[in-house]
Every structure is written in structure tokens, then in C-alpha cells.
XYZ file of C-alpha atoms in Angstrom:
669
model
C -0.021 0.023 0.055
C 1.753 3.127 -1.173
C -0.246 5.364 1.498
C 2.354 6.977 3.742
C 0.610 6.219 6.950
C 0.479 2.496 6.043
C 4.297 2.407 5.487
C 5.101 -0.471 7.846
C 5.059 -4.316 7.995
C 1.789 -6.261 8.969
C 1.680 -9.665 10.512
C -0.397 -12.457 9.133
C -0.746 -16.190 9.998
C 0.568 -18.856 7.519
C -1.988 -21.603 6.815
C -0.394 -25.069 6.877
C -1.120 -25.636 3.201
C 1.021 -22.585 2.292
C 3.946 -23.476 4.695
C 6.323 -24.625 1.987
C 5.676 -21.803 -0.482
C 5.478 -18.995 1.965
C 9.051 -18.009 2.033
C 10.495 -14.586 2.356
C 10.619 -12.720 -0.873
C 7.641 -14.274 -2.412
C 4.570 -12.253 -3.677
C 1.390 -12.861 -1.685
C -2.223 -11.692 -1.462
C -3.640 -10.725 1.694
C -6.964 -9.221 3.174
C -6.482 -5.476 4.180
C -9.451 -3.351 5.170
C -11.837 -5.749 3.496
C -10.038 -5.955 0.206
C -7.669 -8.437 -1.360
C -4.333 -6.803 -2.013
C -0.823 -7.479 -3.183
C 1.987 -7.873 -0.702
C 5.540 -9.083 -0.080
C 6.323 -11.726 2.492
C 9.403 -10.203 4.299
C 10.095 -12.686 7.014
C 8.800 -15.735 8.834
C 8.702 -15.580 12.663
C 7.419 -17.742 15.608
C 5.217 -15.269 17.334
C 3.461 -12.015 16.937
C 2.707 -9.107 19.377
C -0.799 -8.958 17.893
C -3.412 -11.363 19.428
C -5.567 -11.710 16.443
C -4.287 -12.236 12.833
C -5.793 -13.004 9.592
C -4.293 -15.732 7.280
C -2.432 -15.229 4.089
C -4.914 -15.851 1.192
C -2.521 -16.782 -1.455
C 1.113 -17.147 -2.460
C 1.076 -15.756 -5.924
C 4.300 -17.240 -7.135
C 6.759 -19.652 -5.290
C 9.709 -17.751 -6.723
C 11.263 -15.565 -4.096
C 11.878 -12.536 -6.248
C 12.684 -10.080 -3.459
C 16.107 -10.732 -2.016
C 16.706 -9.732 1.725
C 19.524 -7.353 0.659
C 17.140 -5.582 -1.861
C 14.484 -5.262 0.810
C 17.136 -3.661 3.198
C 18.270 -1.288 0.516
C 14.518 -0.324 -0.632
C 13.836 0.605 3.059
C 16.996 2.755 3.219
C 16.230 4.431 -0.092
C 12.411 5.119 1.030
C 13.783 6.582 4.218
C 16.258 8.881 2.319
C 13.690 10.083 -0.094
C 10.865 10.520 2.180
C 8.901 7.981 0.197
C 7.295 4.668 1.021
C 8.702 1.075 0.839
C 5.865 0.170 -1.605
C 6.982 2.729 -4.032
C 10.532 1.700 -4.054
C 9.828 -2.050 -4.448
C 7.571 -1.130 -7.481
C 10.797 0.156 -8.994
C 13.108 -2.411 -7.580
C 11.161 -5.590 -8.829
C 9.685 -5.831 -12.408
C 6.043 -6.819 -12.806
C 5.551 -10.463 -12.727
C 5.375 -12.475 -16.079
C 3.874 -15.916 -15.631
C 5.326 -17.390 -18.794
C 8.888 -16.406 -17.758
C 8.417 -17.908 -14.284
C 7.181 -21.272 -15.846
C 10.294 -21.623 -17.804
C 12.159 -21.849 -14.271
C 10.511 -25.067 -13.357
C 12.996 -27.742 -12.502
C 15.717 -25.058 -12.585
C 18.211 -24.361 -9.806
C 16.912 -22.130 -6.980
C 17.985 -18.717 -6.078
C 21.045 -18.547 -3.749
C 20.275 -19.016 -0.081
C 20.715 -16.079 2.361
C 20.448 -17.491 5.947
C 19.270 -20.597 7.771
C 15.494 -21.384 8.084
C 13.315 -20.042 10.695
C 10.078 -21.195 12.201
C 7.026 -21.357 9.943
C 4.345 -20.449 12.411
C 3.747 -16.788 11.492
C 4.513 -14.463 8.496
C 4.953 -10.704 7.839
C 3.412 -9.510 4.559
C 3.139 -6.224 2.993
C 4.320 -3.779 0.410
C 5.393 -1.555 3.130
C 8.068 -2.814 5.678
C 11.299 -4.608 6.087
C 12.598 -7.235 8.558
C 13.952 -5.835 11.790
C 17.759 -5.987 12.315
C 18.710 -9.708 13.343
C 15.624 -11.117 11.863
C 16.061 -14.752 10.388
C 15.025 -15.130 6.810
C 13.772 -18.471 5.314
C 15.811 -19.439 2.245
C 14.340 -20.745 -0.954
C 15.923 -24.360 -1.341
C 19.562 -24.997 -1.097
C 22.383 -22.746 -1.194
C 24.081 -21.606 -4.486
C 27.749 -21.608 -4.820
C 27.586 -17.888 -6.040
C 30.552 -16.157 -7.677
C 33.801 -17.856 -6.937
C 37.474 -16.808 -7.581
C 38.139 -17.272 -11.322
C 41.202 -17.114 -13.478
C 39.751 -14.170 -15.474
C 42.286 -12.654 -17.785
C 43.225 -9.153 -16.414
C 44.701 -6.412 -18.555
C 45.441 -3.494 -16.552
C 47.295 -1.625 -19.301
C 44.298 0.860 -19.982
C 44.227 1.805 -16.353
C 48.031 2.613 -16.416
C 47.279 6.018 -17.744
C 45.964 6.840 -14.434
C 48.454 6.751 -11.452
C 45.888 5.236 -9.021
C 44.279 2.936 -11.626
C 46.472 -0.194 -11.217
C 46.074 0.102 -7.343
C 42.381 0.211 -7.728
C 42.214 -2.840 -9.734
C 44.552 -4.655 -7.334
C 42.128 -3.870 -4.532
C 39.285 -5.221 -6.354
C 41.087 -8.494 -7.058
C 42.014 -8.732 -3.336
C 38.404 -8.412 -2.182
C 38.713 -5.004 -0.675
C 36.159 -2.132 -1.223
C 37.875 0.952 -2.873
C 35.832 3.937 -3.835
C 36.797 5.938 -6.694
C 35.749 9.150 -8.643
C 37.174 8.485 -12.210
C 37.696 11.352 -14.721
C 38.330 9.542 -17.987
C 40.678 10.719 -20.581
C 39.563 12.070 -23.986
C 39.225 9.135 -26.422
C 39.180 6.776 -23.539
C 37.334 3.402 -24.194
C 35.264 3.716 -20.988
C 33.348 0.537 -21.517
C 36.703 -1.543 -21.711
C 37.909 0.105 -18.527
C 34.731 -0.861 -16.826
C 35.120 -4.347 -18.079
C 38.715 -4.398 -16.633
C 37.339 -3.475 -13.138
C 34.603 -5.998 -13.532
C 37.134 -8.786 -14.463
C 39.256 -7.797 -11.452
C 36.136 -8.057 -9.097
C 35.080 -11.509 -10.557
C 38.586 -12.761 -10.303
C 38.334 -11.979 -6.583
C 35.142 -14.074 -6.262
C 32.576 -11.200 -6.223
C 29.868 -9.946 -8.399
C 29.399 -6.561 -9.990
C 26.672 -4.034 -10.967
C 27.166 -1.331 -13.539
C 24.462 1.377 -14.471
C 24.742 3.475 -17.716
C 22.302 6.147 -18.950
C 20.983 4.749 -22.142
C 20.642 1.687 -24.360
C 23.459 2.758 -26.661
C 25.806 2.834 -23.816
C 24.398 -0.454 -22.599
C 25.168 -1.996 -25.917
C 28.750 -0.770 -25.937
C 29.229 -2.128 -22.470
C 27.643 -5.411 -23.259
C 30.007 -5.868 -26.144
C 33.073 -4.937 -23.961
C 32.104 -7.349 -21.216
C 31.488 -10.163 -23.739
C 34.907 -9.605 -25.072
C 36.525 -9.631 -21.697
C 34.580 -12.252 -19.568
C 33.236 -14.336 -22.450
C 29.397 -15.140 -23.339
C 26.809 -15.703 -20.747
C 28.807 -14.144 -17.980
C 26.708 -11.161 -17.489
C 22.972 -10.105 -17.413
C 21.661 -7.095 -19.217
C 18.576 -5.499 -17.574
C 16.683 -2.480 -19.033
C 13.052 -1.345 -19.148
C 13.407 -1.161 -22.937
C 13.683 -4.885 -23.187
C 9.857 -5.299 -22.718
C 7.928 -7.166 -19.980
C 8.984 -10.709 -20.660
C 12.615 -10.349 -21.445
C 13.053 -7.903 -18.675
C 11.579 -10.228 -16.124
C 13.458 -13.132 -17.462
C 16.684 -11.140 -17.146
C 15.684 -10.041 -13.585
C 15.049 -13.588 -12.587
C 18.606 -14.664 -13.975
C 20.008 -12.137 -11.904
C 18.019 -13.173 -8.805
C 19.105 -16.835 -9.308
C 22.751 -15.820 -9.641
C 23.096 -17.268 -13.068
C 25.847 -14.770 -13.936
C 28.155 -12.774 -11.522
C 27.639 -9.414 -13.280
C 24.611 -7.280 -13.988
C 24.674 -4.270 -16.244
C 21.710 -1.975 -17.366
C 20.089 1.382 -17.353
C 18.642 2.812 -14.201
C 16.129 0.133 -14.010
C 19.054 -2.167 -12.871
C 20.109 -0.032 -9.898
C 18.081 -2.283 -7.569
C 19.007 -5.589 -9.417
C 20.013 -8.566 -7.076
C 23.629 -9.505 -7.400
C 25.225 -12.466 -5.459
C 28.099 -11.333 -3.368
C 28.175 -7.754 -4.633
C 31.747 -6.540 -4.660
C 31.565 -3.469 -7.078
C 28.822 -0.865 -8.020
C 29.717 1.593 -10.869
C 27.866 4.229 -12.711
C 29.044 6.027 -15.994
C 28.263 9.634 -16.615
C 26.267 10.323 -13.327
C 25.378 13.605 -14.397
C 22.989 12.420 -17.148
C 19.469 13.311 -16.210
C 18.375 9.820 -17.449
C 19.768 8.369 -14.218
C 17.148 10.191 -12.248
C 13.894 8.159 -11.789
C 10.814 9.925 -12.897
C 8.388 7.934 -10.413
C 8.001 8.326 -6.578
C 10.037 8.714 -4.442
C 12.253 9.915 -7.382
C 15.622 8.307 -6.427
C 18.869 8.820 -8.270
C 20.760 5.847 -9.680
C 24.070 7.283 -8.266
C 22.638 7.633 -4.759
C 21.084 4.183 -4.737
C 24.418 2.603 -5.904
C 26.341 4.424 -3.208
C 23.819 3.364 -0.696
C 24.403 -0.128 -1.818
C 28.108 0.085 -1.491
C 27.844 1.441 2.023
C 25.364 -1.041 3.184
C 27.062 -4.104 1.461
C 30.720 -3.091 1.915
C 31.131 -3.083 -1.848
C 33.664 -1.052 -3.913
C 32.222 1.975 -6.035
C 33.253 3.570 -9.173
C 31.752 6.940 -10.309
C 33.097 7.685 -13.781
C 32.649 10.137 -16.645
C 34.557 12.573 -18.817
C 32.816 15.282 -16.731
C 32.478 15.415 -12.934
C 29.348 16.548 -11.042
C 29.401 18.554 -7.881
C 28.082 15.520 -6.069
C 31.026 13.297 -7.236
C 33.236 16.168 -6.137
C 31.698 16.119 -2.706
C 32.562 12.385 -2.264
C 36.255 13.358 -2.972
C 36.434 16.299 -0.757
C 34.770 14.517 2.168
C 37.150 11.565 1.841
C 34.438 9.075 1.028
C 36.026 8.368 -2.309
C 39.622 9.032 -3.954
C 39.914 10.518 -7.366
C 41.465 8.510 -10.201
C 42.792 10.947 -12.654
C 45.618 11.192 -15.358
C 48.506 13.505 -14.872
C 48.721 16.696 -16.994
C 51.326 15.466 -19.355
C 49.058 12.452 -20.322
C 45.940 14.693 -20.547
C 47.739 17.147 -22.889
C 48.966 14.386 -25.036
C 45.382 12.836 -25.466
C 43.402 16.110 -25.747
C 42.605 17.523 -29.171
C 43.352 21.261 -29.860
C 40.430 23.270 -28.437
C 39.735 26.751 -29.270
C 36.768 29.204 -28.503
C 35.461 31.770 -31.010
C 34.646 34.441 -28.682
C 37.965 35.461 -27.214
C 39.882 38.628 -28.185
C 42.175 37.175 -31.088
C 39.202 35.622 -32.842
C 37.079 38.810 -32.425
C 39.972 40.824 -33.869
C 40.081 38.641 -36.926
C 36.360 38.101 -37.240
C 34.319 40.907 -35.619
C 30.996 38.875 -36.404
C 32.192 35.836 -34.275
C 30.461 37.169 -31.171
C 26.992 36.813 -32.960
C 27.540 34.361 -35.882
C 26.225 30.911 -35.555
C 28.959 29.525 -37.551
C 32.152 31.978 -37.183
C 34.768 31.941 -39.752
C 37.016 29.700 -37.290
C 34.450 27.002 -37.118
C 33.752 27.047 -40.835
C 37.474 26.892 -41.859
C 37.926 24.220 -39.304
C 35.277 22.125 -40.951
C 36.478 22.894 -44.461
C 40.000 21.940 -43.847
C 39.116 18.715 -41.911
C 36.843 17.600 -44.912
C 39.589 18.466 -47.307
C 41.964 16.151 -45.184
C 39.387 13.391 -45.774
C 38.205 13.266 -41.980
C 34.670 13.407 -40.496
C 33.404 16.408 -38.794
C 30.949 16.146 -35.868
C 28.733 19.170 -35.256
C 26.775 19.205 -31.943
C 23.547 21.126 -31.908
C 21.664 21.370 -28.589
C 18.061 21.502 -30.228
C 16.526 18.764 -32.384
C 14.015 19.311 -35.217
C 14.051 22.072 -37.997
C 13.204 25.377 -36.430
C 12.068 24.593 -32.935
C 11.168 28.263 -32.246
C 10.074 30.988 -34.520
C 9.418 34.612 -34.138
C 7.631 37.559 -36.190
C 10.030 38.590 -39.006
C 8.977 42.166 -38.577
C 8.909 42.981 -34.854
C 10.884 39.812 -33.476
C 7.895 38.919 -31.045
C 8.036 35.131 -30.321
C 5.308 33.207 -32.289
C 2.924 31.687 -29.854
C -0.018 29.276 -30.292
C -3.460 31.125 -30.442
C -4.935 28.239 -28.481
C -2.631 27.326 -25.709
C 0.177 30.083 -25.843
C 2.818 27.255 -26.647
C 5.756 27.933 -28.782
C 5.188 27.554 -32.640
C 7.749 25.497 -34.617
C 8.407 24.901 -38.165
C 8.888 21.109 -39.160
C 10.522 21.906 -42.535
C 11.349 24.645 -44.978
C 8.039 24.340 -46.685
C 6.114 23.271 -43.554
C 3.260 24.872 -41.744
C 3.926 26.286 -38.226
C 2.628 24.124 -35.368
C 2.460 24.308 -31.841
C 4.968 22.229 -29.820
C 2.535 21.826 -26.863
C -0.834 21.073 -28.352
C 0.113 20.130 -31.861
C -2.303 22.299 -33.573
C -1.333 23.797 -36.837
C -1.337 27.641 -37.222
C -1.417 28.056 -40.866
C -3.110 31.421 -40.731
C -0.807 32.857 -37.957
C -0.633 36.667 -37.624
C 1.451 38.398 -35.128
C -0.633 39.863 -32.302
C 1.712 42.779 -31.944
C 2.115 44.070 -35.433
C -0.075 41.801 -37.581
C 2.997 40.396 -39.459
C 2.625 36.997 -41.221
C 6.341 36.382 -42.071
C 8.334 34.232 -39.562
C 11.961 33.952 -38.787
C 14.187 31.540 -36.821
C 14.629 32.012 -33.201
C 16.255 28.785 -32.600
C 17.877 26.546 -35.260
C 17.483 22.732 -34.870
C 19.631 19.857 -35.988
C 17.799 19.168 -39.287
C 18.036 22.802 -40.381
C 21.666 22.768 -39.485
C 22.196 19.730 -41.644
C 20.382 21.390 -44.545
C 22.523 24.675 -44.207
C 25.805 22.833 -43.954
C 24.868 20.515 -46.821
C 24.515 23.534 -49.047
C 27.829 25.104 -47.702
C 29.806 21.790 -48.459
C 28.156 20.297 -51.565
C 29.086 16.622 -52.430
C 29.980 15.858 -48.700
C 27.841 13.108 -46.952
C 25.648 14.671 -44.268
C 24.183 12.290 -41.560
C 21.932 13.339 -38.755
C 21.737 11.493 -35.217
C 18.969 12.539 -32.833
C 15.734 11.619 -31.530
C 14.349 10.206 -34.675
C 17.362 8.032 -35.416
C 20.394 7.614 -33.193
C 23.616 6.546 -35.018
C 26.070 4.286 -33.156
C 29.117 4.599 -35.549
C 30.099 6.459 -38.707
C 32.824 5.543 -41.122
C 36.064 7.273 -41.483
C 36.390 9.650 -44.356
C 35.086 13.013 -45.163
C 31.549 13.537 -43.892
C 29.477 15.795 -41.742
C 27.648 14.436 -38.765
C 24.973 16.594 -37.138
C 23.992 15.324 -33.723
C 22.051 16.388 -30.582
C 23.827 16.133 -27.260
C 23.953 12.331 -26.245
C 23.284 11.093 -29.645
C 26.838 11.599 -30.973
C 28.016 8.495 -32.897
C 31.682 7.157 -32.761
C 33.607 7.713 -35.809
C 36.208 5.020 -36.937
C 39.541 6.532 -36.078
C 37.993 9.529 -34.286
C 36.671 12.802 -35.608
C 39.030 15.159 -37.359
C 37.036 18.144 -35.931
C 34.158 18.704 -33.501
C 32.042 21.826 -33.664
C 30.028 22.820 -30.733
C 27.238 25.305 -31.691
C 24.611 27.324 -29.936
C 26.423 27.347 -26.687
C 24.050 29.991 -25.387
C 21.267 27.549 -25.632
C 23.071 25.505 -22.798
C 24.639 28.166 -20.775
C 21.692 30.469 -20.379
C 19.092 27.950 -19.195
C 17.682 28.920 -15.804
C 18.958 25.958 -13.991
C 21.418 25.400 -11.181
C 23.265 22.942 -13.290
C 23.428 24.934 -16.410
C 27.230 25.186 -16.479
C 27.901 21.715 -15.323
C 25.533 20.316 -17.872
C 27.017 22.262 -20.730
C 30.596 21.203 -19.871
C 29.255 17.593 -19.452
C 27.743 17.563 -22.989
C 30.858 19.430 -24.617
C 33.296 16.937 -23.051
C 31.449 14.008 -24.204
C 31.461 15.182 -27.896
C 35.018 16.437 -27.631
C 36.280 13.021 -26.329
C 35.319 11.674 -29.710
C 37.794 13.734 -31.461
C 41.392 12.631 -32.326
C 44.353 13.773 -30.267
C 45.680 17.202 -31.151
C 48.975 15.459 -32.316
C 46.892 13.664 -34.764
C 45.150 16.551 -36.196
C 42.165 16.588 -33.866
C 40.424 20.036 -33.371
C 37.410 21.154 -31.260
C 35.822 24.593 -31.947
C 33.298 25.829 -29.082
C 31.189 28.778 -30.186
C 31.454 30.627 -26.888
C 33.367 33.191 -24.962
C 36.711 31.637 -23.824
C 36.443 33.731 -20.416
C 33.465 31.531 -19.236
C 34.415 29.074 -16.558
C 32.736 25.964 -18.378
C 34.654 27.099 -21.513
C 37.975 27.256 -19.519
C 37.415 23.925 -18.160
C 36.856 22.566 -21.643
C 39.987 24.288 -22.971
C 42.164 22.731 -20.205
C 40.206 19.452 -20.014
C 39.922 19.928 -16.341
C 36.592 18.761 -15.088
C 37.741 18.394 -11.562
C 38.783 22.034 -11.380
C 35.267 22.983 -12.631
C 33.539 20.655 -10.167
C 35.620 22.006 -7.235
C 34.677 25.584 -8.341
C 31.115 24.730 -8.671
C 30.756 22.943 -5.312
C 32.641 25.877 -3.578
C 30.042 28.272 -5.071
C 27.069 26.198 -4.088
C 28.493 25.965 -0.599
C 28.649 29.701 -0.324
C 25.231 30.190 -1.687
C 23.574 27.229 0.133
C 22.644 25.012 -2.850
C 22.786 21.198 -3.207
C 24.878 18.970 -2.813
C 26.494 21.343 -0.157
C 23.177 21.186 1.825
C 20.026 19.111 1.669
C 16.862 20.331 -0.142
C 13.337 19.107 -0.513
C 10.721 20.386 -2.874
C 7.231 20.327 -1.807
C 4.739 20.877 -4.961
C 1.084 20.871 -5.146
C -1.978 23.210 -4.755
C -1.202 26.118 -2.516
C -3.533 25.023 0.359
C -2.228 21.457 0.235
C 1.415 22.562 0.434
C 0.656 25.017 3.289
C -1.300 22.122 5.088
C 1.597 19.618 4.745
C 4.369 22.096 5.919
C 2.076 23.219 8.843
C 1.925 19.633 10.157
C 5.657 18.843 9.511
C 7.893 18.847 12.623
C 10.861 20.198 10.424
C 14.300 20.499 12.152
C 14.999 23.631 13.961
C 17.706 24.845 11.523
C 15.468 24.194 8.527
C 14.715 27.054 6.085
C 11.421 27.231 4.076
C 11.707 29.075 0.846
C 9.060 30.212 -1.568
C 6.470 29.838 -2.864
C 7.271 29.838 -6.437
C 4.886 29.026 -9.328
C 4.995 25.499 -10.629
C 3.093 23.922 -13.576
C -0.663 23.234 -13.978
C -1.422 26.252 -11.437
C 0.515 24.527 -8.594
C 3.109 26.009 -6.373
C 6.405 24.885 -5.052
C 8.117 25.422 -1.676
C 11.837 24.441 -0.844
C 12.998 23.344 2.322
C 16.761 23.527 3.169
C 18.745 21.995 5.931
C 22.475 21.149 6.670
C 23.553 17.851 5.210
C 23.843 16.428 8.729
C 20.027 16.920 9.233
C 19.066 15.196 5.911
C 17.411 12.134 7.834
C 15.438 14.324 10.050
C 14.081 16.321 7.184
C 12.943 13.295 5.178
C 11.357 11.740 8.367
C 9.567 14.893 8.935
C 8.162 15.206 5.714
C 7.171 11.511 5.402
C 5.424 11.869 8.753
C 3.545 14.838 7.559
C 2.538 12.996 4.262
C 1.274 10.227 6.439
C -0.963 12.535 8.519
C -2.609 13.895 5.398
C -3.007 10.442 3.792
C -4.563 9.077 7.243
C -7.249 11.926 6.906
C -7.799 11.225 3.315
C -6.741 14.738 2.085
C -8.079 15.263 -1.171
C -5.203 17.262 -2.975
C -1.866 15.164 -3.700
C 1.442 16.722 -2.715
C 4.643 15.756 -4.455
C 7.697 15.378 -2.282
C 11.116 15.231 -3.783
C 14.356 15.115 -1.722
C 17.389 16.434 -3.904
C 15.374 17.282 -6.914
C 17.454 17.768 -10.069
C 15.816 21.029 -10.832
C 15.063 23.786 -8.141
C 13.814 26.362 -10.425
């Protein structure tokens, strides 16, 4: 039951006919408030403190899909994010697929966890966790789990980082090192993760790696297959579909392979004898769950490492302020290359908005494709090398304005922004989809439109005309390319959709930097640098002719970090500024969003810590408002508990208007 006031376990009697199947971790049906509801059997105990108990109605499936470790993790995540255990378990265990379960008949059972307990009573519910020291009934006999193997280890890729070989040795020795890794440009990050996994498996433990999207997952899948061999890891992703996802989850639960990889759906995956958790590119917003209680994959994995004594690896070309905090607090050590190696691997990077460029090209400050970018692309194509052009916006003209008075063109029905789908297309609303064929500017009556923002398809069209005879490929939402061949060609891609070029790109052009840097977001600079580094990392080293041009002012901090390829410097600077201003992750913040009366009601009933600051209100979407609550990091648990208790009070009295609670929201504004 996801209601906050029911976020606790409930006791039920186990009838004799269900004794063999009613083991911890199975799905059950129970009577609750006169209704038949779903539940999880969490533990078997001899006695209950309650004198009158109802019986379990049904064991839905004899397969114990909820591992004790995951139940403890789910409780910890629920407490951290002011949520309920039922909501976390909904994220942790995929929906049951009966056909996939039937395939397991006669197969080996999941690994045992502890010795059996008495069968007289049971605890069931979607909201609860066994008390500390509770004994859990295993499902069948014990599995051997991961054992020390003679896995071929190749630490050469990690030798570019002074602390890299020591990190691998610690994994092989069964220790729990924690590292924040800044990858070099051109680094085969999937192969480096495969090296770390091989070291962990060689030490007799399992590993879990989470990536942002399916393309990264395919790349990691191939790297692990090449390093460990086939059938040595399980891929888990929500994109697999119900049957394949559930089958993969059951394979992980039954310890059929020592390694699990996947997108954020895998952050709760069961792994026998977990020895390593890793996340690649933790700044990608795809790692943030969109369903309550909105956990972030990085935080879930770090919680698993803390609870289970596992190693942790947080890696990326960029570094988030959260990862920097791990380094500065001593929780993790950084794994970085020395500056000599960085300079040798980095392409030649130049901005278009610094004084020398402005002296040669006065229009560089306003031009979308300044002369430096154009000549770089021309020279690279003449050298028979591919050119990558990163454009922040997809589509053709995602935003248009009146050509006469420059007033932004808005939909007459919903006031959403109008966009042009093609050169000969009719303007249409990006919100409601209505076509505005007879659009007239409400300010001057003009009917001509001009581009306010240029998308990837229009950029491809313009560059195709500028460089006739050169192949032009686009990679974005409609079609994401994985690789492109070597040789002259233009690749127009949106951030996150950049394909890998054979031999690396000869040039990378980073256009429309203002679209990233001017966003009203706390993480605008951090996100811009993350996207630029990810694209620039695909270029050849400067010694091999690789060049990167960023259309931005070279004095800006994110641009400086790109020019120097120093994500750690920018992350430290960003964290220091947030600490001074009182923004996450230097402090803990929670957002409370809903109708004004409901938000005020919840905060009035919340026993917030004495040092809590309540900020707001500010307008939110759909006529709602948002309040922010800020506390020191040491008071994070007290804040989450206070908000969860207040939500329970509202749900107990059946308050009509829902309120959305988010701890550590990605967006504050």
C-alpha cells in the first residue's frame, strides 16, 4: 500500500497448506481493510505481538524474487527520499510475467541467504522490512555464487591513471575501494569498466554497472562479452519489454551470472556477493527516476556500497558537484591522469569569442558559424576526415518569431511555442500540436516568420549547401547512429546522440552554446560542460590533427574547463560556489509541490528540524506552487522523516489534494 501512513509491515498467519511456499521474498495476496491486496512476504517468525491475525490468502508465485539485501536497500532508499517502501519496491522488482516464471520449473533455486526460521507466522506487506537480526527463510538449497576465477586481467588501460592499477588490485584482493574517475579524451570507457569487473570477478565477487541509455548499454555489453566471455553477465533494461526484462531479472536473482549491467532499471538488481557498483556519466538526467520517490541511480548505488561493503566507481568525462563532494569529504579517492598524459590525449580546443578571434572576425560574437568554425570544418573535410557538429536543439526550427517585430510566435489556443517542421512546412504548436496556418503576429499583424532557434535538421540542411558533395548524416531523437565510417563527412547530432567515428573525428564543432549556458537551472554550466566533453572526447588527439571549436566566450568558466580538459577544477569551483550560496549538494533540499492549500497544510503539520529554512512559494506547472525546504547535510534524515510523517498524517485523514515530495530534486527552479 503506497499510502504514507501505512508504511510499515503487517503480521499474518501462514496456513499449513502454504507453509512450503510462503518463504521470504515471494509475492502474496492478503486481506486488508476488507480488500484483497498484493503484498511481499518479508520474514517468517514464531510469534507476533498482535493477538488476532488474519491468514495469508494466497502465495502468488513460489519464486522469491525479493532478496533480503534488496528489501533492506529499498527501506533505506525510501527513508532517504521521504517515500514509502511500496513505491521503492515497485521500482526494484519488475512486474511478474507468468510465462517467464514457468520456464524456471526444475531449474536451480536462487542463492540462499540465511538458515530457516520457524513457519508459524509471517510478515507480509508492500510496506516494511525485517527488523535487524531477523532470520530469513531461504528458498531451497544454497548456491555457490561467484567464486574466484582465473579471469584474464589487462590493466594496461588503467596505467594512464596513476591510481588505476592500485584500484584494480584492491578489487582483486576483495577490498572495497571507492573512486571518482575522470576519463581521458578518447578513452574506451566500456573497456575500462570491463577491466574493473574482471578484477572483481577474479576476486570471487559480483558487479553491477549502470549506464544512462541503451546505446551505452550495448557498448558495455560488447566490452564485457569480449573480456569475460559469453553468458557471464545479465543485461537489464526497461526497454527490453515485460517478458525479456523479467526473464533477465530472474536470471540475476538466481545468480546465473556474476555481473549485472543495465540502465537505471538495474540499480536495484540483485547481485550475489556484490563486490562492485559503478555508474558511468552520473550527471546525465536519465539516471534520475521519474516515479516516486524519485531516487537517483548514483545515490542508490552508493547506498548499496555503504550497506554491503562493496567497492564503488563513479566515472565520466565530466564530474558532477556530487562526485566532487565524495572526493572532498574523503568518502572516495579520485582517479585521474597526470597533466602530461591529458595534454597528449586532448584535441586542440579553441573558442570563437576570445579577443584574438574577435579581432580577426568581428562577427564571431554573434554568428552562428563563425569563420574559425567554418574553416576548421572545411580543412578537416579536405583532409578526408569526418566532422561532428553538436547542436543542442532537435528538429528544424523549434522556435520562430515574427520577422517584422521579433515577437516570439505563440499558439493562439494554448500559448505554446510555434515551430516549423521543414522549410516548406506549416507552423505548429509544440505543446498542443495544433497547426497555425493563418498565424498573424498579435503585436504588429505580420505574417512572416524567422528562426529564433535553429534545430539539428535545419543545421544539416545549411551545412549540406555549404559543403556540396559531402555526405551529411543526422543523429538524434528520430534516429540515433552508433558509428560512422572514416572519411570526409558531416555528422549533425544532438547532445547524447553523437556516434563514434572510426579513427576519431578530425574536428568537433560545438554550436549554440548560449542554449546550454543561459538555461535557468542550477546545473546549466555543469550540464553544458558535460555535453561538450562527451562530444570533444570523440575527436582525435591534437597531435593527430584533432580539433574542437566551441562557439562561446573563452572567459566563461565551463569553456575554460573545456579548454584545459579539467573537469575536476570546474567541479571544485562549482561545489565551492554552491556551498557559499547554500545549494545542493552542499546542503540538503526538498521540494514540496501541489495546490497552495495542500502545500501549506503539509508544511504546517511537519515537525521540521529547528535549523530548516522554508523558501518560496514559487509558481509550478498546472497552477500549482512549490516550496523548498533547506537543511544542513547532517539533518537530511530528520528532514526526510518529518516530511514523510506529515504526508502520512494527510493520507490518514484522506486529504483530497496530492502533494509531491522530492528530496534532492535535479531542478530547483
